[in-house]
PDB file of C-alpha atoms in Angstrom:
ATOM      1  CA  UNK A   1       0.000   0.000   0.000  1.00  0.00           C
ATOM      2  CA  UNK A   2       1.258   3.425  -0.955  1.00  0.00           C
ATOM      3  CA  UNK A   3       0.917   6.009   1.760  1.00  0.00           C
ATOM      4  CA  UNK A   4      -0.079   9.524   0.758  1.00  0.00           C
ATOM      5  CA  UNK A   5      -0.809  12.800   2.467  1.00  0.00           C
ATOM      6  CA  UNK A   6      -4.592  13.202   2.573  1.00  0.00           C
ATOM      7  CA  UNK A   7      -4.554  16.971   3.049  1.00  0.00           C
ATOM      8  CA  UNK A   8      -2.111  17.414   0.191  1.00  0.00           C
ATOM      9  CA  UNK A   9      -4.233  15.251  -2.083  1.00  0.00           C
ATOM     10  CA  UNK A  10      -7.294  17.352  -1.272  1.00  0.00           C
ATOM     11  CA  UNK A  11      -5.331  20.506  -2.071  1.00  0.00           C
ATOM     12  CA  UNK A  12      -4.364  19.053  -5.456  1.00  0.00           C
ATOM     13  CA  UNK A  13      -8.000  18.217  -6.210  1.00  0.00           C
ATOM     14  CA  UNK A  14      -9.434  21.585  -5.132  1.00  0.00           C
ATOM     15  CA  UNK A  15      -8.763  23.317  -8.493  1.00  0.00           C
ATOM     16  CA  UNK A  16     -11.010  20.707 -10.142  1.00  0.00           C
ATOM     17  CA  UNK A  17     -13.940  21.702  -7.933  1.00  0.00           C
ATOM     18  CA  UNK A  18     -16.536  19.808  -5.942  1.00  0.00           C
ATOM     19  CA  UNK A  19     -17.050  17.300  -8.768  1.00  0.00           C
ATOM     20  CA  UNK A  20     -13.610  15.848  -8.006  1.00  0.00           C
ATOM     21  CA  UNK A  21     -13.517  16.381  -4.245  1.00  0.00           C
ATOM     22  CA  UNK A  22     -16.829  14.749  -3.317  1.00  0.00           C
ATOM     23  CA  UNK A  23     -16.205  11.321  -4.929  1.00  0.00           C
ATOM     24  CA  UNK A  24     -12.699  11.213  -3.478  1.00  0.00           C
ATOM     25  CA  UNK A  25     -13.904  12.052   0.029  1.00  0.00           C
ATOM     26  CA  UNK A  26     -16.756   9.545  -0.205  1.00  0.00           C
ATOM     27  CA  UNK A  27     -14.269   6.844  -1.215  1.00  0.00           C
ATOM     28  CA  UNK A  28     -12.064   7.705   1.758  1.00  0.00           C
ATOM     29  CA  UNK A  29     -15.000   7.587   4.198  1.00  0.00           C
ATOM     30  CA  UNK A  30     -17.123   4.684   2.951  1.00  0.00           C
ATOM     31  CA  UNK A  31     -14.481   2.441   1.367  1.00  0.00           C
ATOM     32  CA  UNK A  32     -11.290   3.203   3.293  1.00  0.00           C
ATOM     33  CA  UNK A  33     -12.963   3.830   6.656  1.00  0.00           C
ATOM     34  CA  UNK A  34     -11.246   7.168   7.233  1.00  0.00           C
ATOM     35  CA  UNK A  35     -12.523   8.669  10.515  1.00  0.00           C
ATOM     36  CA  UNK A  36     -10.797  12.037  10.305  1.00  0.00           C
ATOM     37  CA  UNK A  37     -13.281  14.619  11.636  1.00  0.00           C
ATOM     38  CA  UNK A  38     -12.132  17.374   9.290  1.00  0.00           C
ATOM     39  CA  UNK A  39     -12.673  15.088   6.292  1.00  0.00           C
ATOM     40  CA  UNK A  40     -16.232  14.169   7.310  1.00  0.00           C
ATOM     41  CA  UNK A  41     -17.106  17.775   8.137  1.00  0.00           C
ATOM     42  CA  UNK A  42     -15.595  19.095   4.906  1.00  0.00           C
ATOM     43  CA  UNK A  43     -17.607  16.616   2.822  1.00  0.00           C
ATOM     44  CA  UNK A  44     -20.813  17.760   4.502  1.00  0.00           C
ATOM     45  CA  UNK A  45     -19.882  21.388   3.816  1.00  0.00           C
ATOM     46  CA  UNK A  46     -19.259  20.645   0.130  1.00  0.00           C
ATOM     47  CA  UNK A  47     -22.646  18.975  -0.158  1.00  0.00           C
ATOM     48  CA  UNK A  48     -24.265  21.990   1.489  1.00  0.00           C
ATOM     49  CA  UNK A  49     -22.510  24.224  -1.027  1.00  0.00           C
ATOM     50  CA  UNK A  50     -24.177  22.236  -3.784  1.00  0.00           C
ATOM     51  CA  UNK A  51     -27.464  23.190  -2.147  1.00  0.00           C
ATOM     52  CA  UNK A  52     -26.144  26.767  -1.993  1.00  0.00           C
ATOM     53  CA  UNK A  53     -26.257  26.841   1.807  1.00  0.00           C
ATOM     54  CA  UNK A  54     -23.622  29.397   2.676  1.00  0.00           C
ATOM     55  CA  UNK A  55     -21.749  29.834   5.924  1.00  0.00           C
ATOM     56  CA  UNK A  56     -23.623  32.546   7.889  1.00  0.00           C
ATOM     57  CA  UNK A  57     -20.281  34.031   8.948  1.00  0.00           C
ATOM     58  CA  UNK A  58     -19.421  34.702   5.281  1.00  0.00           C
ATOM     59  CA  UNK A  59     -21.456  37.839   4.585  1.00  0.00           C
ATOM     60  CA  UNK A  60     -19.751  38.626   1.297  1.00  0.00           C
ATOM     61  CA  UNK A  61     -20.658  35.284  -0.276  1.00  0.00           C
ATOM     62  CA  UNK A  62     -24.285  35.583   0.790  1.00  0.00           C
ATOM     63  CA  UNK A  63     -24.522  39.105  -0.629  1.00  0.00           C
ATOM     64  CA  UNK A  64     -23.070  37.991  -3.952  1.00  0.00           C
ATOM     65  CA  UNK A  65     -25.466  35.044  -4.104  1.00  0.00           C
ATOM     66  CA  UNK A  66     -28.416  37.328  -3.410  1.00  0.00           C
ATOM     67  CA  UNK A  67     -27.309  39.688  -6.168  1.00  0.00           C
ATOM     68  CA  UNK A  68     -26.877  36.765  -8.533  1.00  0.00           C
ATOM     69  CA  UNK A  69     -30.377  35.496  -7.730  1.00  0.00           C
ATOM     70  CA  UNK A  70     -31.853  38.947  -8.348  1.00  0.00           C
ATOM     71  CA  UNK A  71     -30.045  39.327 -11.649  1.00  0.00           C
ATOM     72  CA  UNK A  72     -31.034  35.782 -12.632  1.00  0.00           C
ATOM     73  CA  UNK A  73     -34.680  36.536 -12.009  1.00  0.00           C
ATOM     74  CA  UNK A  74     -34.575  39.801 -13.933  1.00  0.00           C
ATOM     75  CA  UNK A  75     -32.729  38.210 -16.856  1.00  0.00           C
ATOM     76  CA  UNK A  76     -35.142  35.321 -16.935  1.00  0.00           C
ATOM     77  CA  UNK A  77     -38.126  37.566 -17.509  1.00  0.00           C
ATOM     78  CA  UNK A  78     -36.849  38.712 -20.896  1.00  0.00           C
ATOM     79  CA  UNK A  79     -35.765  35.351 -22.233  1.00  0.00           C
ATOM     80  CA  UNK A  80     -38.791  34.467 -24.389  1.00  0.00           C
ATOM     81  CA  UNK A  81     -38.461  35.880 -27.901  1.00  0.00           C
ATOM     82  CA  UNK A  82     -40.992  35.391 -30.698  1.00  0.00           C
ATOM     83  CA  UNK A  83     -39.519  34.951 -34.202  1.00  0.00           C
ATOM     84  CA  UNK A  84     -42.451  33.837 -36.299  1.00  0.00           C
ATOM     85  CA  UNK A  85     -44.580  36.609 -37.662  1.00  0.00           C
ATOM     86  CA  UNK A  86     -42.034  39.190 -36.538  1.00  0.00           C
ATOM     87  CA  UNK A  87     -43.607  39.355 -33.082  1.00  0.00           C
ATOM     88  CA  UNK A  88     -41.465  39.905 -29.943  1.00  0.00           C
ATOM     89  CA  UNK A  89     -42.855  39.058 -26.527  1.00  0.00           C
ATOM     90  CA  UNK A  90     -41.251  38.661 -23.094  1.00  0.00           C
ATOM     91  CA  UNK A  91     -42.274  35.512 -21.237  1.00  0.00           C
ATOM     92  CA  UNK A  92     -42.872  35.721 -17.482  1.00  0.00           C
ATOM     93  CA  UNK A  93     -44.561  33.111 -15.308  1.00  0.00           C
ATOM     94  CA  UNK A  94     -45.520  30.771 -18.122  1.00  0.00           C
ATOM     95  CA  UNK A  95     -45.727  33.545 -20.770  1.00  0.00           C
ATOM     96  CA  UNK A  96     -48.800  35.311 -19.425  1.00  0.00           C
ATOM     97  CA  UNK A  97     -47.489  38.687 -20.552  1.00  0.00           C
ATOM     98  CA  UNK A  98     -46.274  37.525 -23.985  1.00  0.00           C
ATOM     99  CA  UNK A  99     -46.971  39.585 -27.115  1.00  0.00           C
ATOM    100  CA  UNK A 100     -50.233  39.414 -29.019  1.00  0.00           C
ATOM    101  CA  UNK A 101     -48.639  37.861 -32.088  1.00  0.00           C
ATOM    102  CA  UNK A 102     -48.305  34.108 -32.486  1.00  0.00           C
ATOM    103  CA  UNK A 103     -44.557  34.338 -32.213  1.00  0.00           C
ATOM    104  CA  UNK A 104     -44.810  36.451 -29.105  1.00  0.00           C
ATOM    105  CA  UNK A 105     -47.113  33.993 -27.411  1.00  0.00           C
ATOM    106  CA  UNK A 106     -44.852  31.072 -28.336  1.00  0.00           C
ATOM    107  CA  UNK A 107     -41.819  32.970 -27.121  1.00  0.00           C
ATOM    108  CA  UNK A 108     -43.624  33.777 -23.896  1.00  0.00           C
ATOM    109  CA  UNK A 109     -44.490  30.151 -23.305  1.00  0.00           C
ATOM    110  CA  UNK A 110     -40.944  29.098 -24.101  1.00  0.00           C
ATOM    111  CA  UNK A 111     -39.544  31.703 -21.752  1.00  0.00           C
ATOM    112  CA  UNK A 112     -41.950  30.721 -18.990  1.00  0.00           C
ATOM    113  CA  UNK A 113     -41.218  26.995 -19.257  1.00  0.00           C
ATOM    114  CA  UNK A 114     -37.512  27.680 -19.131  1.00  0.00           C
ATOM    115  CA  UNK A 115     -38.065  29.655 -15.975  1.00  0.00           C
ATOM    116  CA  UNK A 116     -39.870  26.739 -14.400  1.00  0.00           C
ATOM    117  CA  UNK A 117     -37.286  24.089 -15.290  1.00  0.00           C
ATOM    118  CA  UNK A 118     -34.139  26.054 -14.678  1.00  0.00           C
ATOM    119  CA  UNK A 119     -35.418  28.454 -12.045  1.00  0.00           C
ATOM    120  CA  UNK A 120     -37.130  26.601  -9.235  1.00  0.00           C
ATOM    121  CA  UNK A 121     -38.325  28.840  -6.465  1.00  0.00           C
ATOM    122  CA  UNK A 122     -35.312  30.020  -4.496  1.00  0.00           C
ATOM    123  CA  UNK A 123     -36.525  28.764  -1.166  1.00  0.00           C
ATOM    124  CA  UNK A 124     -34.129  27.594   1.533  1.00  0.00           C
ATOM    125  CA  UNK A 125     -31.062  28.680  -0.400  1.00  0.00           C
ATOM    126  CA  UNK A 126     -31.491  26.348  -3.410  1.00  0.00           C
ATOM    127  CA  UNK A 127     -29.872  28.140  -6.372  1.00  0.00           C
ATOM    128  CA  UNK A 128     -32.257  29.154  -9.150  1.00  0.00           C
ATOM    129  CA  UNK A 129     -30.123  27.680 -11.904  1.00  0.00           C
ATOM    130  CA  UNK A 130     -29.247  24.437 -10.126  1.00  0.00           C
ATOM    131  CA  UNK A 131     -30.379  21.227 -11.723  1.00  0.00           C
ATOM    132  CA  UNK A 132     -33.167  19.671  -9.668  1.00  0.00           C
ATOM    133  CA  UNK A 133     -31.937  16.115 -10.130  1.00  0.00           C
ATOM    134  CA  UNK A 134     -28.460  17.117  -9.005  1.00  0.00           C
ATOM    135  CA  UNK A 135     -29.893  18.828  -5.936  1.00  0.00           C
ATOM    136  CA  UNK A 136     -31.863  15.713  -5.007  1.00  0.00           C
ATOM    137  CA  UNK A 137     -28.802  13.515  -5.494  1.00  0.00           C
ATOM    138  CA  UNK A 138     -26.582  15.760  -3.383  1.00  0.00           C
ATOM    139  CA  UNK A 139     -29.206  15.942  -0.653  1.00  0.00           C
ATOM    140  CA  UNK A 140     -29.415  12.133  -0.539  1.00  0.00           C
ATOM    141  CA  UNK A 141     -25.644  12.034  -0.177  1.00  0.00           C
ATOM    142  CA  UNK A 142     -25.831  14.592   2.632  1.00  0.00           C
ATOM    143  CA  UNK A 143     -28.506  12.670   4.545  1.00  0.00           C
ATOM    144  CA  UNK A 144     -26.552   9.435   4.105  1.00  0.00           C
ATOM    145  CA  UNK A 145     -23.416  11.057   5.516  1.00  0.00           C
ATOM    146  CA  UNK A 146     -25.228  12.627   8.463  1.00  0.00           C
ATOM    147  CA  UNK A 147     -26.817   9.295   9.382  1.00  0.00           C
ATOM    148  CA  UNK A 148     -23.832   7.073   8.667  1.00  0.00           C
ATOM    149  CA  UNK A 149     -21.015   9.086  10.191  1.00  0.00           C
ATOM    150  CA  UNK A 150     -20.285   9.839  13.820  1.00  0.00           C
ATOM    151  CA  UNK A 151     -17.120  11.802  13.112  1.00  0.00           C
ATOM    152  CA  UNK A 152     -18.270  15.147  11.688  1.00  0.00           C
ATOM    153  CA  UNK A 153     -18.905  18.286  13.725  1.00  0.00           C
ATOM    154  CA  UNK A 154     -22.715  18.426  14.125  1.00  0.00           C
ATOM    155  CA  UNK A 155     -22.720  21.753  15.971  1.00  0.00           C
ATOM    156  CA  UNK A 156     -20.835  23.476  13.144  1.00  0.00           C
ATOM    157  CA  UNK A 157     -23.193  22.119  10.485  1.00  0.00           C
ATOM    158  CA  UNK A 158     -26.300  22.905  12.516  1.00  0.00           C
ATOM    159  CA  UNK A 159     -25.344  26.583  12.683  1.00  0.00           C
ATOM    160  CA  UNK A 160     -25.417  26.697   8.888  1.00  0.00           C
ATOM    161  CA  UNK A 161     -28.837  25.116   8.350  1.00  0.00           C
ATOM    162  CA  UNK A 162     -30.777  25.648  11.575  1.00  0.00           C
ATOM    163  CA  UNK A 163     -33.000  28.332   9.982  1.00  0.00           C
ATOM    164  CA  UNK A 164     -33.501  26.531   6.668  1.00  0.00           C
ATOM    165  CA  UNK A 165     -37.083  25.327   6.350  1.00  0.00           C
ATOM    166  CA  UNK A 166     -36.246  22.994   3.436  1.00  0.00           C
ATOM    167  CA  UNK A 167     -33.638  20.926   5.295  1.00  0.00           C
ATOM    168  CA  UNK A 168     -35.706  19.909   8.303  1.00  0.00           C
ATOM    169  CA  UNK A 169     -34.781  16.233   8.033  1.00  0.00           C
ATOM    170  CA  UNK A 170     -31.108  17.129   8.199  1.00  0.00           C
ATOM    171  CA  UNK A 171     -31.753  19.408  11.181  1.00  0.00           C
ATOM    172  CA  UNK A 172     -33.443  16.539  13.050  1.00  0.00           C
ATOM    173  CA  UNK A 173     -30.452  14.271  12.419  1.00  0.00           C
ATOM    174  CA  UNK A 174     -27.990  16.871  13.663  1.00  0.00           C
ATOM    175  CA  UNK A 175     -30.066  17.567  16.769  1.00  0.00           C
ATOM    176  CA  UNK A 176     -30.132  13.851  17.532  1.00  0.00           C
ATOM    177  CA  UNK A 177     -26.350  13.694  17.183  1.00  0.00           C
ATOM    178  CA  UNK A 178     -26.133  16.479  19.764  1.00  0.00           C
ATOM    179  CA  UNK A 179     -28.584  14.606  22.057  1.00  0.00           C
ATOM    180  CA  UNK A 180     -31.058  17.481  21.753  1.00  0.00           C
ATOM    181  CA  UNK A 181     -33.950  15.075  21.436  1.00  0.00           C
ATOM    182  CA  UNK A 182     -36.663  17.399  22.673  1.00  0.00           C
ATOM    183  CA  UNK A 183     -35.750  20.006  20.046  1.00  0.00           C
ATOM    184  CA  UNK A 184     -35.692  17.323  17.355  1.00  0.00           C
ATOM    185  CA  UNK A 185     -39.187  16.184  18.354  1.00  0.00           C
ATOM    186  CA  UNK A 186     -40.438  19.772  18.205  1.00  0.00           C
ATOM    187  CA  UNK A 187     -39.162  20.055  14.622  1.00  0.00           C
ATOM    188  CA  UNK A 188     -40.899  16.795  13.699  1.00  0.00           C
ATOM    189  CA  UNK A 189     -44.191  17.817  15.315  1.00  0.00           C
ATOM    190  CA  UNK A 190     -44.481  21.568  14.708  1.00  0.00           C
ATOM    191  CA  UNK A 191     -42.598  22.084  11.429  1.00  0.00           C
ATOM    192  CA  UNK A 192     -42.686  18.757   9.607  1.00  0.00           C
ATOM    193  CA  UNK A 193     -45.940  17.541  11.208  1.00  0.00           C
ATOM    194  CA  UNK A 194     -44.697  13.994  10.714  1.00  0.00           C
ATOM    195  CA  UNK A 195     -46.147  12.227  13.719  1.00  0.00           C
ATOM    196  CA  UNK A 196     -45.160   8.734  12.609  1.00  0.00           C
ATOM    197  CA  UNK A 197     -41.561   9.893  12.297  1.00  0.00           C
ATOM    198  CA  UNK A 198     -41.783  11.395  15.785  1.00  0.00           C
ATOM    199  CA  UNK A 199     -42.993   8.068  17.173  1.00  0.00           C
ATOM    200  CA  UNK A 200     -40.199   6.198  15.383  1.00  0.00           C
ATOM    201  CA  UNK A 201     -37.678   8.727  16.688  1.00  0.00           C
ATOM    202  CA  UNK A 202     -38.766   8.010  20.256  1.00  0.00           C
ATOM    203  CA  UNK A 203     -38.483   4.263  19.683  1.00  0.00           C
ATOM    204  CA  UNK A 204     -34.976   4.666  18.332  1.00  0.00           C
ATOM    205  CA  UNK A 205     -33.557   7.055  20.903  1.00  0.00           C
ATOM    206  CA  UNK A 206     -35.419   6.281  24.132  1.00  0.00           C
ATOM    207  CA  UNK A 207     -33.458   4.768  26.996  1.00  0.00           C
ATOM    208  CA  UNK A 208     -34.338   3.491  30.436  1.00  0.00           C
ATOM    209  CA  UNK A 209     -33.149   6.805  31.883  1.00  0.00           C
ATOM    210  CA  UNK A 210     -34.721   9.031  29.219  1.00  0.00           C
ATOM    211  CA  UNK A 211     -38.203   8.069  28.005  1.00  0.00           C
ATOM    212  CA  UNK A 212     -38.806  10.243  24.952  1.00  0.00           C
ATOM    213  CA  UNK A 213     -42.423   9.131  24.625  1.00  0.00           C
ATOM    214  CA  UNK A 214     -43.259  11.168  27.701  1.00  0.00           C
ATOM    215  CA  UNK A 215     -41.518  14.191  26.130  1.00  0.00           C
ATOM    216  CA  UNK A 216     -43.526  13.636  22.961  1.00  0.00           C
ATOM    217  CA  UNK A 217     -46.749  13.566  24.956  1.00  0.00           C
ATOM    218  CA  UNK A 218     -45.877  16.903  26.558  1.00  0.00           C
ATOM    219  CA  UNK A 219     -45.135  18.380  23.120  1.00  0.00           C
ATOM    220  CA  UNK A 220     -48.525  17.230  21.832  1.00  0.00           C
ATOM    221  CA  UNK A 221     -50.229  18.846  24.807  1.00  0.00           C
ATOM    222  CA  UNK A 222     -48.173  21.981  24.226  1.00  0.00           C
ATOM    223  CA  UNK A 223     -49.329  22.112  20.616  1.00  0.00           C
ATOM    224  CA  UNK A 224     -52.945  22.038  21.757  1.00  0.00           C
ATOM    225  CA  UNK A 225     -52.370  25.010  24.050  1.00  0.00           C
ATOM    226  CA  UNK A 226     -50.681  26.947  21.219  1.00  0.00           C
ATOM    227  CA  UNK A 227     -53.361  26.230  18.615  1.00  0.00           C
ATOM    228  CA  UNK A 228     -56.267  26.622  21.033  1.00  0.00           C
ATOM    229  CA  UNK A 229     -57.397  23.072  20.309  1.00  0.00           C
ATOM    230  CA  UNK A 230     -58.933  21.199  23.245  1.00  0.00           C
ATOM    231  CA  UNK A 231     -57.008  17.932  23.073  1.00  0.00           C
ATOM    232  CA  UNK A 232     -55.323  16.846  19.811  1.00  0.00           C
ATOM    233  CA  UNK A 233     -56.044  13.318  18.546  1.00  0.00           C
ATOM    234  CA  UNK A 234     -52.312  12.585  18.671  1.00  0.00           C
ATOM    235  CA  UNK A 235     -52.511  12.539  22.478  1.00  0.00           C
ATOM    236  CA  UNK A 236     -55.037   9.695  22.509  1.00  0.00           C
ATOM    237  CA  UNK A 237     -53.230   7.842  19.736  1.00  0.00           C
ATOM    238  CA  UNK A 238     -49.940   8.013  21.614  1.00  0.00           C
ATOM    239  CA  UNK A 239     -51.498   6.955  24.904  1.00  0.00           C
ATOM    240  CA  UNK A 240     -53.295   3.986  23.393  1.00  0.00           C
ATOM    241  CA  UNK A 241     -50.394   2.731  21.245  1.00  0.00           C
ATOM    242  CA  UNK A 242     -47.550   3.369  23.691  1.00  0.00           C
ATOM    243  CA  UNK A 243     -49.249   2.612  26.977  1.00  0.00           C
ATOM    244  CA  UNK A 244     -46.462   0.274  28.114  1.00  0.00           C
ATOM    245  CA  UNK A 245     -43.826   2.990  27.659  1.00  0.00           C
ATOM    246  CA  UNK A 246     -45.721   5.700  29.579  1.00  0.00           C
ATOM    247  CA  UNK A 247     -45.820   5.808  33.376  1.00  0.00           C
ATOM    248  CA  UNK A 248     -49.494   6.319  34.340  1.00  0.00           C
ATOM    249  CA  UNK A 249     -48.596   8.314  37.461  1.00  0.00           C
ATOM    250  CA  UNK A 250     -46.620  10.864  35.418  1.00  0.00           C
ATOM    251  CA  UNK A 251     -49.176  10.900  32.617  1.00  0.00           C
ATOM    252  CA  UNK A 252     -52.149  11.653  34.849  1.00  0.00           C
ATOM    253  CA  UNK A 253     -50.252  14.567  36.387  1.00  0.00           C
ATOM    254  CA  UNK A 254     -49.900  16.389  33.057  1.00  0.00           C
ATOM    255  CA  UNK A 255     -53.228  15.496  31.441  1.00  0.00           C
ATOM    256  CA  UNK A 256     -55.861  18.260  31.602  1.00  0.00           C
ATOM    257  CA  UNK A 257     -58.750  17.762  33.992  1.00  0.00           C
ATOM    258  CA  UNK A 258     -61.270  18.064  31.163  1.00  0.00           C
ATOM    259  CA  UNK A 259     -60.095  14.930  29.372  1.00  0.00           C
ATOM    260  CA  UNK A 260     -62.843  12.274  29.113  1.00  0.00           C
ATOM    261  CA  UNK A 261     -61.997   9.061  30.939  1.00  0.00           C
ATOM    262  CA  UNK A 262     -63.607   7.022  28.160  1.00  0.00           C
ATOM    263  CA  UNK A 263     -61.119   8.403  25.637  1.00  0.00           C
ATOM    264  CA  UNK A 264     -58.146   7.047  27.601  1.00  0.00           C
ATOM    265  CA  UNK A 265     -59.831   3.849  28.777  1.00  0.00           C
ATOM    266  CA  UNK A 266     -57.590   1.629  26.640  1.00  0.00           C
ATOM    267  CA  UNK A 267     -54.497   3.359  27.981  1.00  0.00           C
ATOM    268  CA  UNK A 268     -55.593   3.006  31.607  1.00  0.00           C
ATOM    269  CA  UNK A 269     -56.470  -0.666  31.115  1.00  0.00           C
ATOM    270  CA  UNK A 270     -53.096  -1.506  29.537  1.00  0.00           C
ATOM    271  CA  UNK A 271     -51.169   0.638  32.018  1.00  0.00           C
ATOM    272  CA  UNK A 272     -52.980  -0.993  34.969  1.00  0.00           C
ATOM    273  CA  UNK A 273     -52.190  -4.469  33.689  1.00  0.00           C
ATOM    274  CA  UNK A 274     -48.581  -3.548  33.195  1.00  0.00           C
ATOM    275  CA  UNK A 275     -48.425  -2.067  36.688  1.00  0.00           C
ATOM    276  CA  UNK A 276     -49.803  -5.277  38.193  1.00  0.00           C
ATOM    277  CA  UNK A 277     -47.411  -7.395  36.124  1.00  0.00           C
ATOM    278  CA  UNK A 278     -44.449  -5.239  37.164  1.00  0.00           C
ATOM    279  CA  UNK A 279     -45.437  -5.521  40.826  1.00  0.00           C
ATOM    280  CA  UNK A 280     -45.642  -9.303  40.585  1.00  0.00           C
ATOM    281  CA  UNK A 281     -42.264  -9.472  38.862  1.00  0.00           C
ATOM    282  CA  UNK A 282     -40.735  -7.442  41.672  1.00  0.00           C
ATOM    283  CA  UNK A 283     -42.253  -9.737  44.275  1.00  0.00           C
ATOM    284  CA  UNK A 284     -40.844 -12.777  42.495  1.00  0.00           C
ATOM    285  CA  UNK A 285     -37.426 -11.155  42.277  1.00  0.00           C
ATOM    286  CA  UNK A 286     -37.623 -10.338  45.989  1.00  0.00           C
ATOM    287  CA  UNK A 287     -38.463 -13.934  46.912  1.00  0.00           C
ATOM    288  CA  UNK A 288     -35.683 -15.303  44.709  1.00  0.00           C
ATOM    289  CA  UNK A 289     -33.232 -12.918  46.368  1.00  0.00           C
ATOM    290  CA  UNK A 290     -34.315 -14.160  49.796  1.00  0.00           C
ATOM    291  CA  UNK A 291     -33.796 -17.788  48.722  1.00  0.00           C
ATOM    292  CA  UNK A 292     -30.362 -16.975  47.344  1.00  0.00           C
ATOM    293  CA  UNK A 293     -29.438 -15.195  50.568  1.00  0.00           C
ATOM    294  CA  UNK A 294     -30.603 -18.176  52.638  1.00  0.00           C
ATOM    295  CA  UNK A 295     -28.573 -20.557  50.502  1.00  0.00           C
ATOM    296  CA  UNK A 296     -25.502 -18.412  50.950  1.00  0.00           C
ATOM    297  CA  UNK A 297     -25.945 -18.401  54.743  1.00  0.00           C
ATOM    298  CA  UNK A 298     -26.240 -22.220  54.771  1.00  0.00           C
ATOM    299  CA  UNK A 299     -23.031 -22.529  52.806  1.00  0.00           C
ATOM    300  CA  UNK A 300     -21.306 -20.206  55.263  1.00  0.00           C
ATOM    301  CA  UNK A 301     -22.468 -22.278  58.280  1.00  0.00           C
ATOM    302  CA  UNK A 302     -21.178 -25.482  56.679  1.00  0.00           C
ATOM    303  CA  UNK A 303     -17.795 -23.908  56.095  1.00  0.00           C
ATOM    304  CA  UNK A 304     -17.614 -22.735  59.700  1.00  0.00           C
ATOM    305  CA  UNK A 305     -18.489 -26.215  61.033  1.00  0.00           C
ATOM    306  CA  UNK A 306     -15.834 -27.971  59.036  1.00  0.00           C
ATOM    307  CA  UNK A 307     -12.784 -29.229  60.965  1.00  0.00           C
ATOM    308  CA  UNK A 308      -9.171 -29.307  59.963  1.00  0.00           C
ATOM    309  CA  UNK A 309      -6.883 -31.770  61.825  1.00  0.00           C
ATOM    310  CA  UNK A 310      -3.204 -30.975  61.878  1.00  0.00           C
ATOM    311  CA  UNK A 311      -0.859 -33.729  62.976  1.00  0.00           C
ATOM    312  CA  UNK A 312       2.863 -33.619  63.559  1.00  0.00           C
ATOM    313  CA  UNK A 313       4.877 -35.259  60.874  1.00  0.00           C
ATOM    314  CA  UNK A 314       7.082 -38.217  61.886  1.00  0.00           C
TER     315      UNK A 314
END
């Protein structure tokens, strides 16, 4: 095997752009098992650059990108040109303002369709002239890296995308890496409104010391107080499907007094059965411990009663 300087190799590839750097870094991470934090973080940054997510500390780059987007939008409006019949018409938003001539209308439609294919709405920092398929591919690569790797700097990446409404899935992953599970659940519930994903998140990240299902229940109740809704259906669904994971004593303390008992009957029935089963298990464990202790005491008494005879050697 030939050893080489990784940083020097990256410097040699930089003039060729992200198209050369990204495959090389992916090969180093996924095939060679390189765990260098700077390498993993740099790959994530390059993928974010493909999505045109700039570093918030770099004001000059963001200003230039904004100017470029403005100029791109203004230039796009005058792209449709009609040639047949001598008509000239500018196409904006599907050619609605094209000329009255046949050529003007066709030019307007052509200009408008070009705007739709090349100029997707610049929301969340996605460049207007970026190819949609390329954006989707780069985003898949980014999500794969964020999920697969444990060696990048999640705090650094989160600063760059925490206010981006189009990269919510990536934000949830980064928050989970930082053990900010409550914030991740709030993103899933309030912004993404993906309640199944929130339930799966709790299943994946809950521990014996930190039951995330209880946090999710509190978030659901919080959402009802914010929206003015009495009790959201998600509360009953969570209680009835995750009754074994929710302590009834803690749950009853946070439920509103106006909640109908009939609506949480299934939860109370399952929770009561689990409570009885847990109590019986503890009693069995206690009895087994007593038997083990008694057996140990018997063994100790036998050892104390044993005799050792020492005789003088002839």
